[in-house]
mmCIF file of C-alpha atoms in Angstrom:
data_model
loop_
_atom_site.group_PDB
_atom_site.id
_atom_site.type_symbol
_atom_site.label_atom_id
_atom_site.label_comp_id
_atom_site.label_asym_id
_atom_site.label_seq_id
_atom_site.Cartn_x
_atom_site.Cartn_y
_atom_site.Cartn_z
ATOM 1 C CA GLN A 11 -11.384 -2.570 2.367
ATOM 2 C CA VAL A 12 -10.054 0.635 0.856
ATOM 3 C CA THR A 13 -11.461 1.606 -2.522
ATOM 4 C CA LEU A 14 -11.369 4.806 -4.550
ATOM 5 C CA LYS A 15 -13.197 5.681 -7.736
ATOM 6 C CA GLU A 16 -12.886 8.703 -9.973
ATOM 7 C CA SER A 17 -15.660 10.242 -12.029
ATOM 8 C CA GLY A 18 -15.602 13.005 -14.599
ATOM 9 C CA PRO A 19 -17.217 14.336 -17.773
ATOM 10 C CA GLY A 20 -15.361 12.086 -20.240
ATOM 11 C CA MET A 21 -15.007 14.851 -22.789
ATOM 12 C CA LEU A 22 -15.049 18.638 -22.668
ATOM 13 C CA GLN A 23 -14.150 21.578 -24.849
ATOM 14 C CA PRO A 24 -11.021 23.723 -24.614
ATOM 15 C CA SER A 25 -11.198 26.689 -22.233
ATOM 16 C CA LYS A 26 -13.851 24.988 -20.048
ATOM 17 C CA THR A 27 -13.465 23.946 -16.432
ATOM 18 C CA LEU A 28 -12.877 20.277 -15.692
ATOM 19 C CA SER A 29 -14.564 18.944 -12.561
ATOM 20 C CA LEU A 30 -13.521 15.591 -11.149
ATOM 21 C CA THR A 31 -14.810 13.636 -8.163
ATOM 22 C CA CYS A 32 -13.022 10.968 -6.164
ATOM 23 C CA SER A 33 -15.375 8.839 -4.079
ATOM 24 C CA PHE A 34 -13.771 6.544 -1.565
ATOM 25 C CA SER A 35 -14.596 4.050 1.140
ATOM 26 C CA GLY A 36 -12.720 2.062 3.744
ATOM 27 C CA PHE A 37 -11.222 5.137 5.346
ATOM 28 C CA SER A 38 -12.207 8.658 6.353
ATOM 29 C CA LEU A 39 -10.382 11.781 5.340
ATOM 30 C CA SER A 40 -11.126 13.129 8.809
ATOM 31 C CA THR A 41 -8.698 10.616 10.306
ATOM 32 C CA SER A 42 -5.389 12.120 11.337
ATOM 33 C CA GLY A 43 -2.673 11.462 8.767
ATOM 34 C CA MET A 44 -4.955 10.840 5.830
ATOM 35 C CA VAL A 45 -4.233 12.490 2.490
ATOM 36 C CA VAL A 46 -5.827 12.047 -0.934
ATOM 37 C CA SER A 47 -3.986 13.108 -4.072
ATOM 38 C CA TRP A 48 -4.801 13.599 -7.728
ATOM 39 C CA ILE A 49 -2.408 12.285 -10.377
ATOM 40 C CA ARG A 50 -2.787 12.250 -14.137
ATOM 41 C CA GLN A 51 -1.293 10.300 -17.017
ATOM 42 C CA PRO A 52 -1.534 11.217 -20.707
ATOM 43 C CA SER A 53 -1.833 8.158 -22.910
ATOM 44 C CA GLY A 54 1.537 6.430 -23.297
ATOM 45 C CA LYS A 55 3.289 8.857 -20.960
ATOM 46 C CA SER A 56 4.410 9.013 -17.374
ATOM 47 C CA LEU A 57 2.523 10.144 -14.293
ATOM 48 C CA GLU A 58 2.184 13.693 -13.010
ATOM 49 C CA TRP A 59 1.196 14.542 -9.440
ATOM 50 C CA LEU A 60 -1.319 17.390 -9.421
ATOM 51 C CA ALA A 61 -2.674 18.144 -5.972
ATOM 52 C CA ALA A 62 -3.449 16.806 -2.529
ATOM 53 C CA ILE A 63 -5.690 17.550 0.417
ATOM 54 C CA ASP A 64 -5.167 16.278 3.929
ATOM 55 C CA TRP A 65 -7.299 15.436 6.939
ATOM 56 C CA ASP A 66 -6.853 18.948 8.301
ATOM 57 C CA GLY A 67 -8.006 20.592 5.079
ATOM 58 C CA ASP A 68 -4.514 21.667 4.066
ATOM 59 C CA LYS A 69 -4.004 21.722 0.316
ATOM 60 C CA TYR A 70 -0.938 21.137 -1.811
ATOM 61 C CA TYR A 71 -0.531 21.891 -5.507
ATOM 62 C CA ASN A 72 1.940 21.222 -8.273
ATOM 63 C CA PRO A 73 3.441 24.685 -8.921
ATOM 64 C CA SER A 74 3.397 24.048 -12.677
ATOM 65 C CA LEU A 75 -0.422 24.013 -12.611
ATOM 66 C CA LYS A 76 -1.234 25.721 -9.331
ATOM 67 C CA SER A 77 -3.033 28.717 -10.794
ATOM 68 C CA ARG A 78 -5.531 26.421 -12.540
ATOM 69 C CA LEU A 79 -6.156 23.846 -9.797
ATOM 70 C CA THR A 80 -8.545 23.751 -6.879
ATOM 71 C CA VAL A 81 -8.794 20.697 -4.620
ATOM 72 C CA SER A 82 -11.522 20.347 -2.014
ATOM 73 C CA LYS A 83 -13.361 17.757 0.026
ATOM 74 C CA ASP A 84 -16.930 17.250 1.159
ATOM 75 C CA THR A 85 -18.091 17.591 4.737
ATOM 76 C CA SER A 86 -18.669 13.842 5.084
ATOM 77 C CA ASN A 87 -14.979 13.265 4.257
ATOM 78 C CA THR A 88 -15.793 10.557 1.709
ATOM 79 C CA GLN A 89 -15.259 12.570 -1.460
ATOM 80 C CA VAL A 90 -12.493 14.752 -2.841
ATOM 81 C CA PHE A 91 -12.889 17.084 -5.791
ATOM 82 C CA LEU A 92 -10.526 18.619 -8.314
ATOM 83 C CA LYS A 93 -11.252 21.516 -10.625
ATOM 84 C CA ILE A 94 -8.970 22.473 -13.486
ATOM 85 C CA THR A 95 -9.775 25.736 -15.201
ATOM 86 C CA SER A 96 -9.089 26.750 -18.807
ATOM 87 C CA VAL A 97 -8.385 23.249 -20.054
ATOM 88 C CA ASP A 98 -6.663 22.629 -23.349
ATOM 89 C CA ILE A 99 -5.658 19.586 -25.388
ATOM 90 C CA ALA A 100 -2.620 19.039 -23.168
ATOM 91 C CA ASP A 101 -4.963 18.233 -20.270
ATOM 92 C CA THR A 102 -6.205 15.118 -22.083
ATOM 93 C CA ALA A 103 -5.262 12.274 -19.762
ATOM 94 C CA THR A 104 -6.425 9.579 -17.412
ATOM 95 C CA TYR A 105 -6.952 11.141 -13.998
ATOM 96 C CA TYR A 106 -6.369 9.082 -10.867
ATOM 97 C CA CYS A 107 -7.032 9.726 -7.237
ATOM 98 C CA ALA A 108 -4.905 7.898 -4.714
ATOM 99 C CA ARG A 109 -4.673 7.588 -0.969
ATOM 100 C CA ARG A 110 -1.391 8.449 0.623
ATOM 101 C CA ARG A 111 -0.308 5.967 3.242
ATOM 102 C CA PRO A 112 -1.291 7.584 6.610
ATOM 103 C CA TYR A 113 1.691 9.535 7.904
ATOM 104 C CA GLY A 114 3.680 8.230 4.969
ATOM 105 C CA TRP A 115 4.088 9.909 1.608
ATOM 106 C CA TYR A 116 3.636 7.133 -0.936
ATOM 107 C CA PHE A 117 0.347 6.090 -2.500
ATOM 108 C CA ASP A 118 -0.908 2.738 -1.270
ATOM 109 C CA PHE A 119 -4.325 2.658 -2.935
ATOM 110 C CA TRP A 120 -5.366 4.055 -6.302
ATOM 111 C CA GLY A 121 -8.645 4.380 -8.116
ATOM 112 C CA PRO A 122 -9.060 2.824 -11.571
ATOM 113 C CA GLY A 123 -8.839 6.249 -13.214
ATOM 114 C CA THR A 124 -11.182 8.268 -15.378
ATOM 115 C CA MET A 125 -10.257 9.266 -18.894
ATOM 116 C CA VAL A 126 -10.759 12.890 -19.888
ATOM 117 C CA THR A 127 -10.507 14.107 -23.467
ATOM 118 C CA VAL A 128 -10.299 17.788 -24.279
ATOM 119 C CA SER A 129 -11.486 18.392 -27.806
ATOM 120 C CA SER A 130 -13.429 20.948 -29.763
ATOM 121 C CA ASP B 9 11.345 20.311 -8.538
ATOM 122 C CA ILE B 10 13.296 17.086 -8.008
ATOM 123 C CA GLN B 11 13.919 15.388 -11.348
ATOM 124 C CA MET B 12 13.811 11.599 -11.467
ATOM 125 C CA THR B 13 15.862 10.067 -14.291
ATOM 126 C CA GLN B 14 14.839 6.481 -14.898
ATOM 127 C CA SER B 15 16.671 3.911 -17.027
ATOM 128 C CA PRO B 16 16.456 2.004 -19.219
ATOM 129 C CA PRO B 17 13.314 3.152 -21.062
ATOM 130 C CA SER B 18 12.625 -0.414 -22.093
ATOM 131 C CA LEU B 19 13.862 -3.850 -21.273
ATOM 132 C CA SER B 20 13.323 -7.331 -22.618
ATOM 133 C CA ALA B 21 14.035 -10.309 -20.370
ATOM 134 C CA SER B 22 13.780 -14.065 -20.579
ATOM 135 C CA LEU B 23 11.792 -16.080 -18.048
ATOM 136 C CA GLY B 24 13.884 -16.567 -14.935
ATOM 137 C CA GLU B 25 16.281 -13.757 -15.789
ATOM 138 C CA THR B 26 17.213 -11.139 -13.215
ATOM 139 C CA VAL B 27 16.538 -7.551 -14.257
ATOM 140 C CA SER B 28 17.347 -4.177 -12.754
ATOM 141 C CA ILE B 29 15.812 -0.749 -13.229
ATOM 142 C CA GLU B 30 17.513 2.422 -12.031
ATOM 143 C CA CYS B 31 16.310 5.811 -10.865
ATOM 144 C CA ARG B 32 18.550 8.762 -10.206
ATOM 145 C CA ALA B 33 17.263 11.805 -8.332
ATOM 146 C CA SER B 34 18.522 15.321 -9.018
ATOM 147 C CA GLU B 35 19.196 15.727 -5.287
ATOM 148 C CA ASP B 36 19.311 13.602 -2.176
ATOM 149 C CA ILE B 37 15.864 12.149 -1.475
ATOM 150 C CA TYR B 38 16.849 10.327 1.724
ATOM 151 C CA SER B 39 15.373 6.971 0.648
ATOM 152 C CA ASN B 40 11.944 8.538 0.093
ATOM 153 C CA LEU B 41 11.469 6.468 -3.024
ATOM 154 C CA ALA B 42 8.736 4.090 -4.100
ATOM 155 C CA TRP B 43 8.394 1.727 -7.054
ATOM 156 C CA TYR B 44 5.156 1.005 -8.899
ATOM 157 C CA GLN B 45 4.131 -1.514 -11.532
ATOM 158 C CA GLN B 46 1.484 -0.552 -14.050
ATOM 159 C CA LYS B 47 -0.149 -3.070 -16.343
ATOM 160 C CA SER B 48 -1.905 -2.014 -19.509
ATOM 161 C CA GLY B 49 -5.156 -0.200 -18.796
ATOM 162 C CA LYS B 50 -4.739 -0.447 -15.020
ATOM 163 C CA SER B 51 -3.709 1.903 -12.253
ATOM 164 C CA PRO B 52 -0.207 1.664 -10.759
ATOM 165 C CA GLN B 53 0.368 -0.887 -8.006
ATOM 166 C CA LEU B 54 2.796 -0.265 -5.146
ATOM 167 C CA LEU B 55 5.756 -2.657 -5.008
ATOM 168 C CA ILE B 56 8.398 -1.014 -2.816
ATOM 169 C CA TYR B 57 8.387 1.982 -0.461
ATOM 170 C CA TYR B 58 11.116 3.762 1.472
ATOM 171 C CA ALA B 59 13.504 2.423 -1.181
ATOM 172 C CA SER B 60 13.648 -1.155 0.097
ATOM 173 C CA SER B 61 10.460 -2.068 2.016
ATOM 174 C CA LEU B 62 8.332 -4.656 0.254
ATOM 175 C CA GLN B 63 4.611 -3.886 0.136
ATOM 176 C CA ASP B 64 2.370 -6.575 1.612
ATOM 177 C CA GLY B 65 1.416 -9.204 -0.951
ATOM 178 C CA VAL B 66 4.229 -8.369 -3.388
ATOM 179 C CA PRO B 67 6.359 -11.398 -4.351
ATOM 180 C CA SER B 68 9.768 -11.575 -2.717
ATOM 181 C CA ARG B 69 11.494 -11.660 -6.111
ATOM 182 C CA PHE B 70 11.019 -7.882 -6.112
ATOM 183 C CA SER B 71 13.590 -5.924 -4.124
ATOM 184 C CA GLY B 72 14.710 -2.325 -3.873
ATOM 185 C CA SER B 73 17.935 -0.723 -2.839
ATOM 186 C CA GLY B 74 19.770 2.548 -2.894
ATOM 187 C CA SER B 75 20.336 5.742 -0.993
ATOM 188 C CA GLY B 76 21.046 9.387 -1.591
ATOM 189 C CA THR B 77 20.351 9.996 -5.260
ATOM 190 C CA GLN B 78 20.705 6.476 -6.709
ATOM 191 C CA TYR B 79 18.062 3.752 -6.429
ATOM 192 C CA SER B 80 17.300 0.478 -8.122
ATOM 193 C CA LEU B 81 14.557 -2.110 -8.420
ATOM 194 C CA LYS B 82 15.555 -5.720 -8.987
ATOM 195 C CA ILE B 83 13.380 -8.587 -10.141
ATOM 196 C CA SER B 84 15.094 -11.871 -9.358
ATOM 197 C CA GLY B 85 13.657 -14.358 -11.809
ATOM 198 C CA MET B 86 11.399 -12.746 -14.399
ATOM 199 C CA GLN B 87 7.864 -14.151 -14.534
ATOM 200 C CA PRO B 88 5.238 -13.626 -17.264
ATOM 201 C CA GLU B 89 3.066 -11.586 -14.898
ATOM 202 C CA ASP B 90 5.938 -9.116 -14.374
ATOM 203 C CA GLU B 91 5.410 -7.582 -17.804
ATOM 204 C CA GLY B 92 4.351 -3.958 -17.517
ATOM 205 C CA VAL B 93 5.687 -0.472 -17.022
ATOM 206 C CA TYR B 94 7.601 0.365 -13.854
ATOM 207 C CA TYR B 95 7.794 3.836 -12.334
ATOM 208 C CA CYS B 96 9.771 5.309 -9.483
ATOM 209 C CA LEU B 97 8.282 8.074 -7.312
ATOM 210 C CA GLN B 98 10.094 10.439 -4.990
ATOM 211 C CA GLY B 99 8.347 11.689 -1.880
ATOM 212 C CA SER B 100 11.092 13.771 -0.347
ATOM 213 C CA LYS B 101 9.705 17.137 -1.466
ATOM 214 C CA TYR B 102 6.595 18.551 -3.033
ATOM 215 C CA PRO B 103 5.808 18.390 -5.856
ATOM 216 C CA LEU B 104 6.057 14.616 -5.812
ATOM 217 C CA THR B 105 7.668 13.494 -9.070
ATOM 218 C CA PHE B 106 7.733 10.261 -11.025
ATOM 219 C CA GLY B 107 10.347 8.738 -13.270
ATOM 220 C CA SER B 108 9.653 8.424 -16.979
ATOM 221 C CA GLY B 109 8.969 4.699 -16.760
ATOM 222 C CA THR B 110 10.578 1.446 -17.875
ATOM 223 C CA LYS B 111 8.634 -0.904 -20.113
ATOM 224 C CA LEU B 112 9.465 -4.499 -19.261
ATOM 225 C CA GLU B 113 8.632 -7.290 -21.681
ATOM 226 C CA ILE B 114 9.242 -11.010 -21.940
ATOM 227 C CA LYS B 115 11.849 -11.939 -24.520
#
């Protein structure tokens, strides 16, 4: 059974660095074809793909945010991390991690999301 | 980036009615399109992938079609549990991009 779950600070101040963790089970990121992505959604708005990391350690970023994003994974291949530097109010959103269908491109499993509020 | 233009922004349908939602890509995405349903406070759920393939467990009243730059999702016989917001997603090129969403309600 594939499950993913995001965790984060809940609230942080502008200009700080946001650190998010995606913990998953039911698959290993070391398996060929596996990719985990981060996606965010401001309240009442659409979804924005942020970044991805694959089984080989290759990383992919949304160019609109690339300079502020860092995606990584742990050595046990059961967690993926996202850091966003210099956050501001516009980064307030629910952040999701999702598994990309192996050797596909669409997301077949999503976590429940973690809400992040940027406020002074 | 590939822009996904989704319409209509909102839709109200009676029980049993057939509804359609459209997505137009700014360039050919070669059927690399998926549809998601999102209910309030929940994460998106996959309905359709590769434009017309039905995800396991999704009711057969959902169907997808299209090619090139034009795609559509059809719900044949609206049910109460179909209320929610629907998004298209293109996977032809990075960055992956979503449509703006269609809010579907029961009339």
